[in-house]
XYZ file of C-alpha atoms in Angstrom:
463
model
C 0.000 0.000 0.000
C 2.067 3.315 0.229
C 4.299 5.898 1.829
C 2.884 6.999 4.923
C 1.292 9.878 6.011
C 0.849 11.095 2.751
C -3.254 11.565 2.628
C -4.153 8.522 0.256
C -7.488 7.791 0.076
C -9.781 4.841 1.660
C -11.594 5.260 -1.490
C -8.099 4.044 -3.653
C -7.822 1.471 -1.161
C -11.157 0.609 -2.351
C -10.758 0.581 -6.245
C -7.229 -1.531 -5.878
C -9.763 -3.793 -4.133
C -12.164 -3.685 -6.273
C -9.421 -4.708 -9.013
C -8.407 -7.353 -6.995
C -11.728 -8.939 -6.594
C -11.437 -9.506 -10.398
C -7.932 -11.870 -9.354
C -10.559 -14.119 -7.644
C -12.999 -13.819 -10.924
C -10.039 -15.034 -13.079
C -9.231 -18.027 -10.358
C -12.410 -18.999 -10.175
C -12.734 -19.475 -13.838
C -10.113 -21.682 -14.381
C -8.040 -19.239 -17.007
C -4.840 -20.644 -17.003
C -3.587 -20.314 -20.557
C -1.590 -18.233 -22.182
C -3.937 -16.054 -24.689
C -2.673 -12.681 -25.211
C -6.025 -11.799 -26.007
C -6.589 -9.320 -23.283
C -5.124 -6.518 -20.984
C -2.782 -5.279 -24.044
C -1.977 -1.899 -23.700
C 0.940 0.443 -23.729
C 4.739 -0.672 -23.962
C 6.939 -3.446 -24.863
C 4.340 -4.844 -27.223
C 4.156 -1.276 -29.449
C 7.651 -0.338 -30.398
C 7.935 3.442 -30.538
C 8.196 6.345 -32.762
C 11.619 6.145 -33.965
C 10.220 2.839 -35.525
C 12.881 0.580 -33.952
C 12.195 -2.649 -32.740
C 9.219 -3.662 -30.061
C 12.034 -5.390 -27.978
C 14.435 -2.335 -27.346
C 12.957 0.543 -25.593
C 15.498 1.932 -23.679
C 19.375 3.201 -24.700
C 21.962 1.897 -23.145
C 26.116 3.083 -23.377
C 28.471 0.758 -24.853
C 30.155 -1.124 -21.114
C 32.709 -3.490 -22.657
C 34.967 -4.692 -20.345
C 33.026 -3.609 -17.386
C 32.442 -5.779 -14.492
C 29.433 -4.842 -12.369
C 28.501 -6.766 -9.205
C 24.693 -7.182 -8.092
C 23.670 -8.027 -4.509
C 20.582 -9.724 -3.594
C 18.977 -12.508 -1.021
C 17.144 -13.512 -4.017
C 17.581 -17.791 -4.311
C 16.146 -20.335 -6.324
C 14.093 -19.761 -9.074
C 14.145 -15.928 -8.374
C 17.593 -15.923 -8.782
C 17.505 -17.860 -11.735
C 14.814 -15.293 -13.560
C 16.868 -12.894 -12.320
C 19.840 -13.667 -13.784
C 18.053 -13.835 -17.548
C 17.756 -10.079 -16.973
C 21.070 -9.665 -16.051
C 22.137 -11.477 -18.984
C 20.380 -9.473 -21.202
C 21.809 -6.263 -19.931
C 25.298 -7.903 -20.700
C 24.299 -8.278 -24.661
C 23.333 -4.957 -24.820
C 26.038 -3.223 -23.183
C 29.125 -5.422 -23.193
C 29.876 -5.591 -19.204
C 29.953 -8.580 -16.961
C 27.722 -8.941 -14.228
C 27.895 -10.766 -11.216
C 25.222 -11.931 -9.142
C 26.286 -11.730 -5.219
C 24.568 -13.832 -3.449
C 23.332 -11.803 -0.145
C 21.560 -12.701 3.461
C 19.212 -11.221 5.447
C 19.194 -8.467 6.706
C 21.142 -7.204 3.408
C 21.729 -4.110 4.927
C 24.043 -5.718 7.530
C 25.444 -7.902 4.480
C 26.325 -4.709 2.709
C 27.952 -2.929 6.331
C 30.833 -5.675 6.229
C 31.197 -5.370 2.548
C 31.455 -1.773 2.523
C 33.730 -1.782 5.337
C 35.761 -4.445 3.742
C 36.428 -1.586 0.829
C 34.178 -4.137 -1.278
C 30.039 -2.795 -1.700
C 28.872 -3.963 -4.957
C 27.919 -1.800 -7.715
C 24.432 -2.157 -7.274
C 22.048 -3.460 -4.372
C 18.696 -4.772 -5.075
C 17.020 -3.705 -1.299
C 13.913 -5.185 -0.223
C 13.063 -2.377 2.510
C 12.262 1.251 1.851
C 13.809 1.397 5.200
C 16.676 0.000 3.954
C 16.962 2.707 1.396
C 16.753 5.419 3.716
C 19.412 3.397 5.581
C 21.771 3.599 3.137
C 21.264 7.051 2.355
C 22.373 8.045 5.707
C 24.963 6.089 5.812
C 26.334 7.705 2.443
C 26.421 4.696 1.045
C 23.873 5.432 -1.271
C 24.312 6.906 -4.866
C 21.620 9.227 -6.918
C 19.597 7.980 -9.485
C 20.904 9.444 -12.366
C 19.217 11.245 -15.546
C 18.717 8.037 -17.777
C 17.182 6.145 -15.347
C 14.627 8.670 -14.010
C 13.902 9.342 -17.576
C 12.679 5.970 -17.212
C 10.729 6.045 -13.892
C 9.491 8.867 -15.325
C 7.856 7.420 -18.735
C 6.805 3.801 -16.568
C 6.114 4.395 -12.838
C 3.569 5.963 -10.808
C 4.274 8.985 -8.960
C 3.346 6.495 -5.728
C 6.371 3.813 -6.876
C 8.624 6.728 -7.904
C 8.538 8.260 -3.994
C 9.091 4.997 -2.425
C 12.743 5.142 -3.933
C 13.177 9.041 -3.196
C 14.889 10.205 0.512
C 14.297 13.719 1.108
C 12.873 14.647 -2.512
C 16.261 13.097 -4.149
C 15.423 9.758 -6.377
C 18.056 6.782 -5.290
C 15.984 3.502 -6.040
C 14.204 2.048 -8.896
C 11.467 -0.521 -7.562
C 11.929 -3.456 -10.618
C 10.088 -6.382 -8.616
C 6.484 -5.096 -6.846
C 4.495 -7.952 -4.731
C 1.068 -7.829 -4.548
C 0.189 -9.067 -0.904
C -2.707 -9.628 -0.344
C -3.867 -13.318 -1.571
C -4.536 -16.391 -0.543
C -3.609 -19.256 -3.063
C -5.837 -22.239 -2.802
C -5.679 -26.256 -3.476
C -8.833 -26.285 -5.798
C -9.212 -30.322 -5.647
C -9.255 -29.993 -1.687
C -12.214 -26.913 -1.647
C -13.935 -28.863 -4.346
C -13.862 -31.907 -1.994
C -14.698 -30.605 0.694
C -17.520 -28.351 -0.820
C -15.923 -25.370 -0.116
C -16.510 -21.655 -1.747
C -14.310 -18.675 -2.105
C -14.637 -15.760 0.874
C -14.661 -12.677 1.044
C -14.968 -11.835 4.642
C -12.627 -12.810 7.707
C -15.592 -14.452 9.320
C -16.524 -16.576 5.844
C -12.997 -16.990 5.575
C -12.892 -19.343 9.239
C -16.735 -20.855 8.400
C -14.337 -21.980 5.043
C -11.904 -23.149 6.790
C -14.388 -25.096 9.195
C -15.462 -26.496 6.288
C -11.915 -28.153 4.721
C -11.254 -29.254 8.100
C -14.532 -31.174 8.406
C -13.731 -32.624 5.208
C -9.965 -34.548 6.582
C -8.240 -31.829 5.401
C -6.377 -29.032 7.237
C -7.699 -26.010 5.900
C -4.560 -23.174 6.552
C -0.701 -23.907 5.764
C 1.159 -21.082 7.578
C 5.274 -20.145 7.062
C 5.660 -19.841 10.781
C 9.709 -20.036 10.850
C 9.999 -17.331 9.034
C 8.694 -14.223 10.646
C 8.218 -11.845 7.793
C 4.880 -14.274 6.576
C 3.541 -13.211 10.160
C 3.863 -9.811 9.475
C 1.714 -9.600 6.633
C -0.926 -11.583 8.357
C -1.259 -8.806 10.423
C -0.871 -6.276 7.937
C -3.674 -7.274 5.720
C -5.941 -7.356 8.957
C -4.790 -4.176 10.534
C -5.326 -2.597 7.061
C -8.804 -3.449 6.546
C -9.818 -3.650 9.816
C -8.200 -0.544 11.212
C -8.351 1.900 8.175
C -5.396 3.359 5.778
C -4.993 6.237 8.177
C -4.188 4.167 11.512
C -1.589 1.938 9.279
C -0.067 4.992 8.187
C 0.422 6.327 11.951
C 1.216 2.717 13.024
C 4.431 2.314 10.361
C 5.764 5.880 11.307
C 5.207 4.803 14.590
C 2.865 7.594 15.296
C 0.631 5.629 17.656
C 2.041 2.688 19.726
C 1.511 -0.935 19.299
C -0.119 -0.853 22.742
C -3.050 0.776 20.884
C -6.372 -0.905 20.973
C -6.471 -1.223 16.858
C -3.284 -3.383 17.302
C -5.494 -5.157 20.410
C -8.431 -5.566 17.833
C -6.236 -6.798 14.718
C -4.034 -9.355 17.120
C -7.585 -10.665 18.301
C -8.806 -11.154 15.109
C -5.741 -12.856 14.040
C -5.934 -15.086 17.093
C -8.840 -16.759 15.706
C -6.941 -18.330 13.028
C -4.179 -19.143 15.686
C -6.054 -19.566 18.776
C -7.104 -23.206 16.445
C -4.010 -25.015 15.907
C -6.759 -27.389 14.526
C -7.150 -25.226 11.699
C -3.335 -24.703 10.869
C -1.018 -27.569 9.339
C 0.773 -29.442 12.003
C -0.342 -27.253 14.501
C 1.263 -24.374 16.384
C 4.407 -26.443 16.655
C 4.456 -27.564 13.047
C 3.548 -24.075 11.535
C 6.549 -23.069 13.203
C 9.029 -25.571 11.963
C 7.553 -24.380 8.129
C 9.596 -22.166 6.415
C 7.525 -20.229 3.354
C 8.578 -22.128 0.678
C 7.545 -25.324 2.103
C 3.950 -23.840 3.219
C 3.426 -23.806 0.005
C 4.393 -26.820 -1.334
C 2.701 -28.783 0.569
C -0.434 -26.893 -0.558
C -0.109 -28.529 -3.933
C 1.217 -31.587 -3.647
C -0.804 -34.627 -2.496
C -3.480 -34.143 -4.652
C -6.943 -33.269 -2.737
C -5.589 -34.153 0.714
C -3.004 -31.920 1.103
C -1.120 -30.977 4.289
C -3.037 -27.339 3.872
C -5.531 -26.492 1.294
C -4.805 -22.663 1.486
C -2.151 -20.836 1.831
C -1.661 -16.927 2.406
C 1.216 -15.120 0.713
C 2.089 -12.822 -2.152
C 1.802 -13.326 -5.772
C 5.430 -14.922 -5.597
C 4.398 -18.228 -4.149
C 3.562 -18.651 -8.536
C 7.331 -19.576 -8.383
C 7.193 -21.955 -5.398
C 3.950 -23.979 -6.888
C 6.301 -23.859 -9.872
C 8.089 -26.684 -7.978
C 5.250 -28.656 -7.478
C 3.024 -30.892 -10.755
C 0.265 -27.939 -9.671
C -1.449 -25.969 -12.922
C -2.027 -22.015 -11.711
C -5.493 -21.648 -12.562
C -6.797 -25.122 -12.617
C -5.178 -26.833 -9.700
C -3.763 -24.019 -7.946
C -6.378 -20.787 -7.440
C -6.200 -17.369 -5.681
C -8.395 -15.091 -3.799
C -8.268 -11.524 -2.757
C -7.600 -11.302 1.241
C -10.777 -11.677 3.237
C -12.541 -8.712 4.042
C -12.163 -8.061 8.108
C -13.804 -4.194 7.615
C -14.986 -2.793 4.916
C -13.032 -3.490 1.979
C -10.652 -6.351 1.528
C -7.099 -4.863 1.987
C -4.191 -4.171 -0.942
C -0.910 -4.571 1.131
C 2.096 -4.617 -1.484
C 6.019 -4.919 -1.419
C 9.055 -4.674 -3.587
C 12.805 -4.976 -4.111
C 14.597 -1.723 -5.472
C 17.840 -1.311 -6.886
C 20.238 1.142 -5.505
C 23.546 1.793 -6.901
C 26.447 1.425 -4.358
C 29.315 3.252 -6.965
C 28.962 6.160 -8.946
C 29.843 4.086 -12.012
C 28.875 4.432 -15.531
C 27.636 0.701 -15.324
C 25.579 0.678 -12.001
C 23.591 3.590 -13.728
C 23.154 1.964 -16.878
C 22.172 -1.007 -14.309
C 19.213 0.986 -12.406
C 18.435 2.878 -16.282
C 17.492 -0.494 -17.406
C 15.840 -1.791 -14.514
C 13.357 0.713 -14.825
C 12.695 0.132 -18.461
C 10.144 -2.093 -20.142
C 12.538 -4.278 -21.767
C 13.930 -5.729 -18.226
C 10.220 -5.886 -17.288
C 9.108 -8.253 -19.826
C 11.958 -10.422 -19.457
C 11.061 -11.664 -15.696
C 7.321 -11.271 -16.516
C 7.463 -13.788 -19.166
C 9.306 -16.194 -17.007
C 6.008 -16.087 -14.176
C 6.413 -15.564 -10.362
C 7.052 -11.484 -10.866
C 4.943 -8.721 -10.747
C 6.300 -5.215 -12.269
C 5.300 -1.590 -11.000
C 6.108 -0.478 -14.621
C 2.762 0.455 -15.734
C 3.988 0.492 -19.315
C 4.434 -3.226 -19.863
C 2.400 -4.624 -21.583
C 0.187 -7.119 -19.769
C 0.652 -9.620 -22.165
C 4.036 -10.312 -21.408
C 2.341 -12.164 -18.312
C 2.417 -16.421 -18.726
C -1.227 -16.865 -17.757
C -4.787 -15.188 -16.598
C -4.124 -15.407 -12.739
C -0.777 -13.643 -13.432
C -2.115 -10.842 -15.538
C -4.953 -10.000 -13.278
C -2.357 -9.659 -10.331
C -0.820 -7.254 -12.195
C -3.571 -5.523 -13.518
C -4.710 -5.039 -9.863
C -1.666 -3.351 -8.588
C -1.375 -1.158 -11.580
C -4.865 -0.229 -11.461
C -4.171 0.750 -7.515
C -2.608 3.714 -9.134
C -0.827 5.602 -6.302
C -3.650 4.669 -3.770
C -1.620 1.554 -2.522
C -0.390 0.985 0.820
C 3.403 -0.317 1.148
C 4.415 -3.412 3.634
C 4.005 -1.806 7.191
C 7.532 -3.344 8.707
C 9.604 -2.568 5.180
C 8.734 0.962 5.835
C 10.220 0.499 9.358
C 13.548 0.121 11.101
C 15.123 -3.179 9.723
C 16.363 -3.900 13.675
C 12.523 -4.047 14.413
C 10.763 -4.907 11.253
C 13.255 -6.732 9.191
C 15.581 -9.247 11.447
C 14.979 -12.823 12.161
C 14.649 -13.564 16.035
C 14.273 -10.229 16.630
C 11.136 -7.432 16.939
C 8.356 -7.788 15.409
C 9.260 -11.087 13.439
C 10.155 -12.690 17.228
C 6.980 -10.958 18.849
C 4.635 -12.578 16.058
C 6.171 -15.905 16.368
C 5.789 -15.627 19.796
C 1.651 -14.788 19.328
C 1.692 -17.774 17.137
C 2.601 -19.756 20.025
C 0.632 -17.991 22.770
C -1.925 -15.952 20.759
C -4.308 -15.353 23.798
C -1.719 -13.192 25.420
C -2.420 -9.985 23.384
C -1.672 -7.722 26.304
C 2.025 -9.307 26.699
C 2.621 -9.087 22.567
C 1.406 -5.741 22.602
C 3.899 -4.910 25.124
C 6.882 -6.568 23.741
C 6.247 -5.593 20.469
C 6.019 -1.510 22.146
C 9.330 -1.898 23.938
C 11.141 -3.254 21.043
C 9.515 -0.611 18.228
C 10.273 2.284 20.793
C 14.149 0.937 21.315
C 14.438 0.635 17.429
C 12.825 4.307 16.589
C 15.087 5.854 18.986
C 18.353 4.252 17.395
């Protein structure tokens, strides 16, 4: 959803739902082919007036002999995708590019290899508080002409700001996540006799349902924290209103407020039923987020969970199962706990490290079209370039993610703990990632997680 404090609208949080709710149309239907036949509009697919080629929409200087080094956590098949870009960046230009494999929290990563004398030439962060991090540590280079030529022409005002510190554009937001899903085992609600919700409290009556049926109805990513935290996001959103989340990330009200009370209780009714969740409290625990979703898909109708709750890059992990998106494997917008079912999303920006012709050319092409449409083809991506074509999407479910977000406009609401300190929002074992996991084991002690989760925000702001 957004920068805070910045006066967004309910009513955009409304039409990005509204959007959405055609994701769970498309799911629902079954589209899971690849016709182009719809959402073609501006972009890769047009070529431009100089009449060169669809494929090349952005210039790029002449790097031979260049070596450029690229930091992510990214693993796996998002690694793999992308690498394809990077590779394409290296016919066009000449350089060399090496993917450096990175941990969490990257912004640690990048302390010992900046102190070593050894930062990379570009950083692809996953916080905007990591951005404004390494700002004020200097580390941080401007965007330069080129490349906000390019946000310019293909991003929102909304995704532009998210990369700017103190009006001055560092970041260029290539991979957006939309979420605010929940990706389903069709075979298991079809057994079971389930249907789609689209409130909190239908969502639990569904749930009741797949569990009568044999089947555990919710698969949860426990070990890793950061799943927790958009749990509670998405709740706290609709439940508590765009303005409250806005006051909440800055840290504006505490955590001991009685929205956070209200949005931990609702949550505890999912947790508070270790019935409902696969392999219990214990067992959700022990799950790290790729395998919550695997085990959605595999084993047929009686999976270990039949729904799973994540962003619209779990595409890549059912990519590792024999699961179809669209036939087997279908999505819903986020229940509904207030009004209007809530549009949380996420993203990884590049940043160059060195004030190097090729880390600019880097971020330049990043923000183009062309880069785009390389990981959108390849599935599990969603772009904040609103001039790709849709098209370049591998299937229905995809496209209508992406549709939603870019139909969001600038009325979107960005992840609540990216926008915050990384020692409180963004470290394993630690703030709110610890005080979650912590709920998910106790989640009738609201009081005490309030508490804990006060004392460690208020130590973080202060440092």
């Amino acid at each position: 959803m957004g920068t805070s404090g910045d006066g967004r609208t309910v009513h955009g949080t409304r039409r990005a739902a509204v959007a959405l709710a055609a994701v769970g149309a498309l799911a629902l239907s079954g589209c899971g082919g690849d016709s182009d036949d719809n959402g073609k509009g501006s972009g890769s697919g047009s070529g431009d007036s100089t009449g060169k080629p669809a494929a090349v929409t952005v210039e790029l200087p002449k790097l031979d002999g260049e070596k450029i080094q690229v930091a992510a956590v990214w693993t796996g098949a998002e690694q793999a995708n992308f690498t394809k870009v990077l590779t394409e960046f290296e016919k066009r230009t000449g350089a060399t590019v090496t993917f450096v494999p990175a941990q969490d929290p990257i912004v640690n990563f990048l302390g010992t290899k900046i102190a070593g004398g050894s930062p990379p030439d570009v950083a692809m962060l996953p916080q905007v508080g990591a951005i404004q991090q390494a700002v004020e540590k200097k580390w941080a280079k401007p965007a330069g002409p080129e490349a906000k030529a390019q946000l310019a022409k293909n991003y929102g005002k909304g995704w532009q700001d998210l990369g700017a510190v103190d009006g001055e554009q560092y970041a260029v937001y290539f991979k957006a996540a939309n979420k605010s899903l929940v990706w389903y085992n069709n075979a298991a609600f079809e057994n079971a006799g389930a249907s789609v919700p689209k409130t909190w409290k239908e969502f639990l009556s569904t749930a009741e349902t797949v569990s009568a049926s044999g089947v555990t109805p919710v698969s949860v990513g426990g070990a890793d924290g950061w799943t927790l935290t958009d749990w509670f996001e998405n709740i706290y959103l609709s439940q508590a209103g765009p303005e409250k989340y806005d006051q909440l990330a800055k840290h504006e009200i505490k955590w001991t407020d009685p929205s956070v009370k209200d949005a931990l209780t609702t949550l505890g009714e999912l947790f508070g039923k270790p019935n409902l969740i696969a392999g219990g409290t214990d067992g959700a625990l022990q799950t790290e987020f790729p395998a919550s979703v695997t085990q959605t898909f595999t084993g047929g109708d009686q999976p270990k969970g039949a729904m799973v709750f994540e962003g619209d890059f779990v595409g890549v992990n059912i990519g590792e199962t024999d699961a179809k998106i669209g036939t087997d494997a279908k999505v819903f917008p986020f229940p509904a706990v207030g009004a209007d079912s809530p549009v949380v999303t996420g993203g990884d920006a590049a940043v160059a490290l060195k004030d190097t012709k090729g880390a600019q050319a880097l971020l330049t092409f990043l923000a183009s079209t062309d880069a785009a449409k390389i990981w959108a083809e390849a599935g599990g991506f969603v772009s904040p370039n609103k001039s790709l074509d849709l098209a370049a999407y591998p299937n229905d479910v995809q496209r209508g993610i992406a549709e939603a977000l870019i139909a969001a406009g600038d009325d979107f609401r960005f992840d609540m703990s990216d926008q915050m300190p990384q020692s409180f929002g963004g470290t394993p074992g630690k703030g709110e990632w610890k005080s979650l996991q912590d709920f998910l084991k106790n989640p009738k002690d609201v009081a005490g997680v309030q508490q804990e989760l006060e004392a460690a925000a208020a130590k973080a702001y202060k440092s």
